[in-house]
Tab-separated table of C-alpha atoms in Angstrom:
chain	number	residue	atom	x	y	z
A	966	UNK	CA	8.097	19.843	-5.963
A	967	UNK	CA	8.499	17.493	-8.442
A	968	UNK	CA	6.389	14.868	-9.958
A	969	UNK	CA	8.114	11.787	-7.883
A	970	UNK	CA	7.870	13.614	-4.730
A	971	UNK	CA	4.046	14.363	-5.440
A	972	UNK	CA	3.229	10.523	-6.555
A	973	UNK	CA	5.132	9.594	-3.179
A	974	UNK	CA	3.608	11.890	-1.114
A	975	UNK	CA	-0.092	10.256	-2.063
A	976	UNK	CA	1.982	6.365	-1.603
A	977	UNK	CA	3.429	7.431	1.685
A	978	UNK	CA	-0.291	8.774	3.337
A	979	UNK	CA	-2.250	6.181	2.380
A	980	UNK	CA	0.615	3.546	3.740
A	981	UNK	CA	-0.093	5.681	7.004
A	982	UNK	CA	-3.662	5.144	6.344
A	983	UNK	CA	-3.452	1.188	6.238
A	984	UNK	CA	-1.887	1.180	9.368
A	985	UNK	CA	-4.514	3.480	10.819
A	986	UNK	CA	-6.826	0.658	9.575
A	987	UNK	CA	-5.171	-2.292	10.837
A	988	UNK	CA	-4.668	-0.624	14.151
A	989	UNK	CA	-8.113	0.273	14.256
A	990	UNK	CA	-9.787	-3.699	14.491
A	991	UNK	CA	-11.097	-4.566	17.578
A	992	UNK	CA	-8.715	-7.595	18.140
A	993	UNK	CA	-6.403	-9.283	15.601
A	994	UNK	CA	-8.497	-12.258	14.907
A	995	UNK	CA	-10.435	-9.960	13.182
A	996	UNK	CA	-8.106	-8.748	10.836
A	997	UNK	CA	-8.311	-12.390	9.686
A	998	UNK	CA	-11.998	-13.118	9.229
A	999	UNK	CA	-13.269	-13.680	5.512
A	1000	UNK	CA	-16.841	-14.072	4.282
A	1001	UNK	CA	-18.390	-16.252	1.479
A	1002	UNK	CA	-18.027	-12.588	-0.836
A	1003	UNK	CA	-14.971	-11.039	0.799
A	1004	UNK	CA	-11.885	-14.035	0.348
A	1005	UNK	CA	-8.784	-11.212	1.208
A	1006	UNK	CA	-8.968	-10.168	4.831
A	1007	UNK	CA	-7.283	-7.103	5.964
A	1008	UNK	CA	-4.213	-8.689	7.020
A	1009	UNK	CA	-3.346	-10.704	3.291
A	1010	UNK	CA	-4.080	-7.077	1.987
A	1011	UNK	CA	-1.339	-5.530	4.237
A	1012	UNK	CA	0.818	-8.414	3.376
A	1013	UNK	CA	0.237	-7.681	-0.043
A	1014	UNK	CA	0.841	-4.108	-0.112
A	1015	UNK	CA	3.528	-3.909	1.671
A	1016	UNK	CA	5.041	-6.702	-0.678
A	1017	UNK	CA	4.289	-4.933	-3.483
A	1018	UNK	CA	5.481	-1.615	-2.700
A	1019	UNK	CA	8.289	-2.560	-1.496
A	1020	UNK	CA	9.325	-4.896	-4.499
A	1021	UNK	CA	7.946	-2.128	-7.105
A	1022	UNK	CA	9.047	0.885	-5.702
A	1023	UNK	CA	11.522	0.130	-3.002
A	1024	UNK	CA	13.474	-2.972	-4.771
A	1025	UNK	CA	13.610	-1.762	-8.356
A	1026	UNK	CA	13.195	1.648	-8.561
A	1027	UNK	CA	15.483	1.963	-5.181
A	1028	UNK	CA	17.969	-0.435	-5.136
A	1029	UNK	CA	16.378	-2.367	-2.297
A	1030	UNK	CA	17.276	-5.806	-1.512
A	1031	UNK	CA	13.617	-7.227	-0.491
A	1032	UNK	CA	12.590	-10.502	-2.351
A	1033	UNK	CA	9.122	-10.396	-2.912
A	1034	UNK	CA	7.140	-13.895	-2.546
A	1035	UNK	CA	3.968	-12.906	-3.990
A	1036	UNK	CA	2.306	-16.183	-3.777
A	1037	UNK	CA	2.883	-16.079	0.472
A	1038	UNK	CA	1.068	-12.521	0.731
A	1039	UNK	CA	-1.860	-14.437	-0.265
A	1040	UNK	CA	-1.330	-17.797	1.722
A	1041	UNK	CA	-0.436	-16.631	5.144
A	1042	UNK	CA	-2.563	-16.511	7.635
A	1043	UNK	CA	-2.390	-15.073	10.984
A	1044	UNK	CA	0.388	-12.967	10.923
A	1045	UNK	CA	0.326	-10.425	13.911
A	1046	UNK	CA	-0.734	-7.246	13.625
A	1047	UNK	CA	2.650	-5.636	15.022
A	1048	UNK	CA	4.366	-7.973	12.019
A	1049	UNK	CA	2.138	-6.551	9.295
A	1050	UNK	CA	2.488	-3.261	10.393
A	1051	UNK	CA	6.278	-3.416	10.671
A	1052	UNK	CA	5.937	-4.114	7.001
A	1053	UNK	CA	3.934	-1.298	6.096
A	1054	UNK	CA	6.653	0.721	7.706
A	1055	UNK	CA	9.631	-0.842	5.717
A	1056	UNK	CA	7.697	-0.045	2.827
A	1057	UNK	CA	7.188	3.331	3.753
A	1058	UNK	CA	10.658	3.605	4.179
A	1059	UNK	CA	11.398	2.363	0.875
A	1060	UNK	CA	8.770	4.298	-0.874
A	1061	UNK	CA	10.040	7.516	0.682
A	1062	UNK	CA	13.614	6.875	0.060
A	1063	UNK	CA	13.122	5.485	-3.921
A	1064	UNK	CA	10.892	8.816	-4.273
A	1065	UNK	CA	13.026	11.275	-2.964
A	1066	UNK	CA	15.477	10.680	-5.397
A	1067	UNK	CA	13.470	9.539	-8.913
A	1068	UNK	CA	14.594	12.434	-11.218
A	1069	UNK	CA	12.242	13.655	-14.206
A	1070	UNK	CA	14.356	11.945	-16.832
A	1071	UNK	CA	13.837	8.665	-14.426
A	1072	UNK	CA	9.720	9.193	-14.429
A	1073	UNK	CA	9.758	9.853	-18.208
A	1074	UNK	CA	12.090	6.384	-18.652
A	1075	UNK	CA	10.211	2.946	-18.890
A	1076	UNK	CA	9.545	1.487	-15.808
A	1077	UNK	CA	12.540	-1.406	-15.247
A	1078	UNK	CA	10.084	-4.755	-15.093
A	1079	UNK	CA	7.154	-5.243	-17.361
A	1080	UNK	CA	4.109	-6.256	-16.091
A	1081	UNK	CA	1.348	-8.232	-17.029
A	1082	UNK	CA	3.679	-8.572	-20.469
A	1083	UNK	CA	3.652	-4.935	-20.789
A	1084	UNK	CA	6.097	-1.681	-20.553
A	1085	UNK	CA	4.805	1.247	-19.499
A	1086	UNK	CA	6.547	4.768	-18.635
A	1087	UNK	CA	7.775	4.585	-14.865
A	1088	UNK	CA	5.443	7.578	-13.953
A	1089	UNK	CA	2.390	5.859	-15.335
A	1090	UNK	CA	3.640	2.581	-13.284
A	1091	UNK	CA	3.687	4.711	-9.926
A	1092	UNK	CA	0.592	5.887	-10.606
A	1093	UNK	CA	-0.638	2.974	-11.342
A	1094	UNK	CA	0.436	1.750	-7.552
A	1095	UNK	CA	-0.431	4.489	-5.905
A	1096	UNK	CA	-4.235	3.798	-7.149
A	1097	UNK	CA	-4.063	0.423	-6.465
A	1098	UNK	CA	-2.551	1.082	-2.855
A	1099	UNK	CA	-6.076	3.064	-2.479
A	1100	UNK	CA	-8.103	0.321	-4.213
A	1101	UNK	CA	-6.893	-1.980	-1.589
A	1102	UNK	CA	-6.991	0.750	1.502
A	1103	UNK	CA	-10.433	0.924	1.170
A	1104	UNK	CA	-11.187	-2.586	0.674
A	1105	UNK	CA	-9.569	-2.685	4.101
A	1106	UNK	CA	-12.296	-0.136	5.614
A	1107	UNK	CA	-14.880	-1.684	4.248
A	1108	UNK	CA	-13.678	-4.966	5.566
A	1109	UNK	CA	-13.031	-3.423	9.059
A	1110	UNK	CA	-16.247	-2.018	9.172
A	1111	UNK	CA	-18.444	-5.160	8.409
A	1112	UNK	CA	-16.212	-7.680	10.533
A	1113	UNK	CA	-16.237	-4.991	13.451
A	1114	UNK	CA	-19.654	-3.400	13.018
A	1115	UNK	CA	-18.098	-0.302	13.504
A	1116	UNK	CA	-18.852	2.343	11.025
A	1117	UNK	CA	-16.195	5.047	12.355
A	1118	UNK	CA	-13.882	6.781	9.733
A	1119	UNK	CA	-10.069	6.818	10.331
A	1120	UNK	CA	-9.516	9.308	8.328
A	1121	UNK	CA	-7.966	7.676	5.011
A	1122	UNK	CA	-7.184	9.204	1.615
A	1123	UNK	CA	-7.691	12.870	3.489
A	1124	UNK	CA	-6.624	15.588	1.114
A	1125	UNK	CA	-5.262	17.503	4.322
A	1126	UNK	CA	-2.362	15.010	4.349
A	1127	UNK	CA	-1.262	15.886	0.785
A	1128	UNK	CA	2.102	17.281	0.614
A	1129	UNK	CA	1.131	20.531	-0.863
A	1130	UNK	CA	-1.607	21.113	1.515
A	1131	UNK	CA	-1.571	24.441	3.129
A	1132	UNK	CA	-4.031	26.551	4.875
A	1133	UNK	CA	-6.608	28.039	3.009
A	1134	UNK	CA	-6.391	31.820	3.643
């Protein structure tokens, strides 16, 4: 399995895993609340994921056509939950598809934007997104947890969703 298909693998679950999380609120008000020391609720997280996986990953390093507006993942507000999570799934999508078919020779080339005024190999840039897809997943479960007071786990970032994962003899 190659490098790409690894790295996608980990952007793919933990897509899965935001949804879990966003499915998982009470009520989609919730999704929404904000406190004087947490300004991002879940659902300008989603919107922000999903817009920048799907720019990143699915628009330049697959040929996607999405236009990313960066400054609206941040500025809308009440989105429903069946419209956030229908862009989780395009990006998943668009992250599988882009994966799939990176080569070695493609990881190993610099990534086609710089960022932040810096170039960067395009395997260090996926990792890069794949930690800050996690970053952001589990500001969303600690978000759900408070505004819901409910504690329960759904599960994220489980190893036993890894694409290698096999049972232990």
């Amino acid at each position: 399995m190659s490098t790409a298909e690894l790295i996608g693998g980990v952007l793919v679950r933990d897509i899965r895993a935001v949804r879990r999380e966003l499915d998982a609120y009470p009520d989609e008000a919730s999704l929404w609340k904000t406190t004087d020391t947490i300004p991002n609720a879940a659902g300008t997280l989603a919107l922000h994921l999903a817009g920048n996986l799907r720019h990143y990953v699915g628009g330049l390093l697959g040929g996607g056509a999405y236009v990313r507006d960066r400054d609206a993942e941040f500025s809308r507000r009440g989105v429903p939950r069946a419209e956030l999570i229908a862009g989780l799934e395009a990006a998943e999508r668009e992250v599988a598809s882009a994966m799939a078919r990176l080569t070695d020779a493609q990881m190993a080339a610099p990534f086609p934007q710089a960022v932040a005024g810096k170039r960067f190999s395009t395997a260090d840039m996926l990792i890069h997104l794949a930690t800050h897809l996690t970053y952001h997943l589990g500001q969303i479960d600690y978000h759900r947890r408070l505004v819901a007071g409910n504690a329960a786990s759904i599960g994220a970032v489980s190893p036993s969703e890894l694409r290698t994962a096999t049972p232990a003899p």
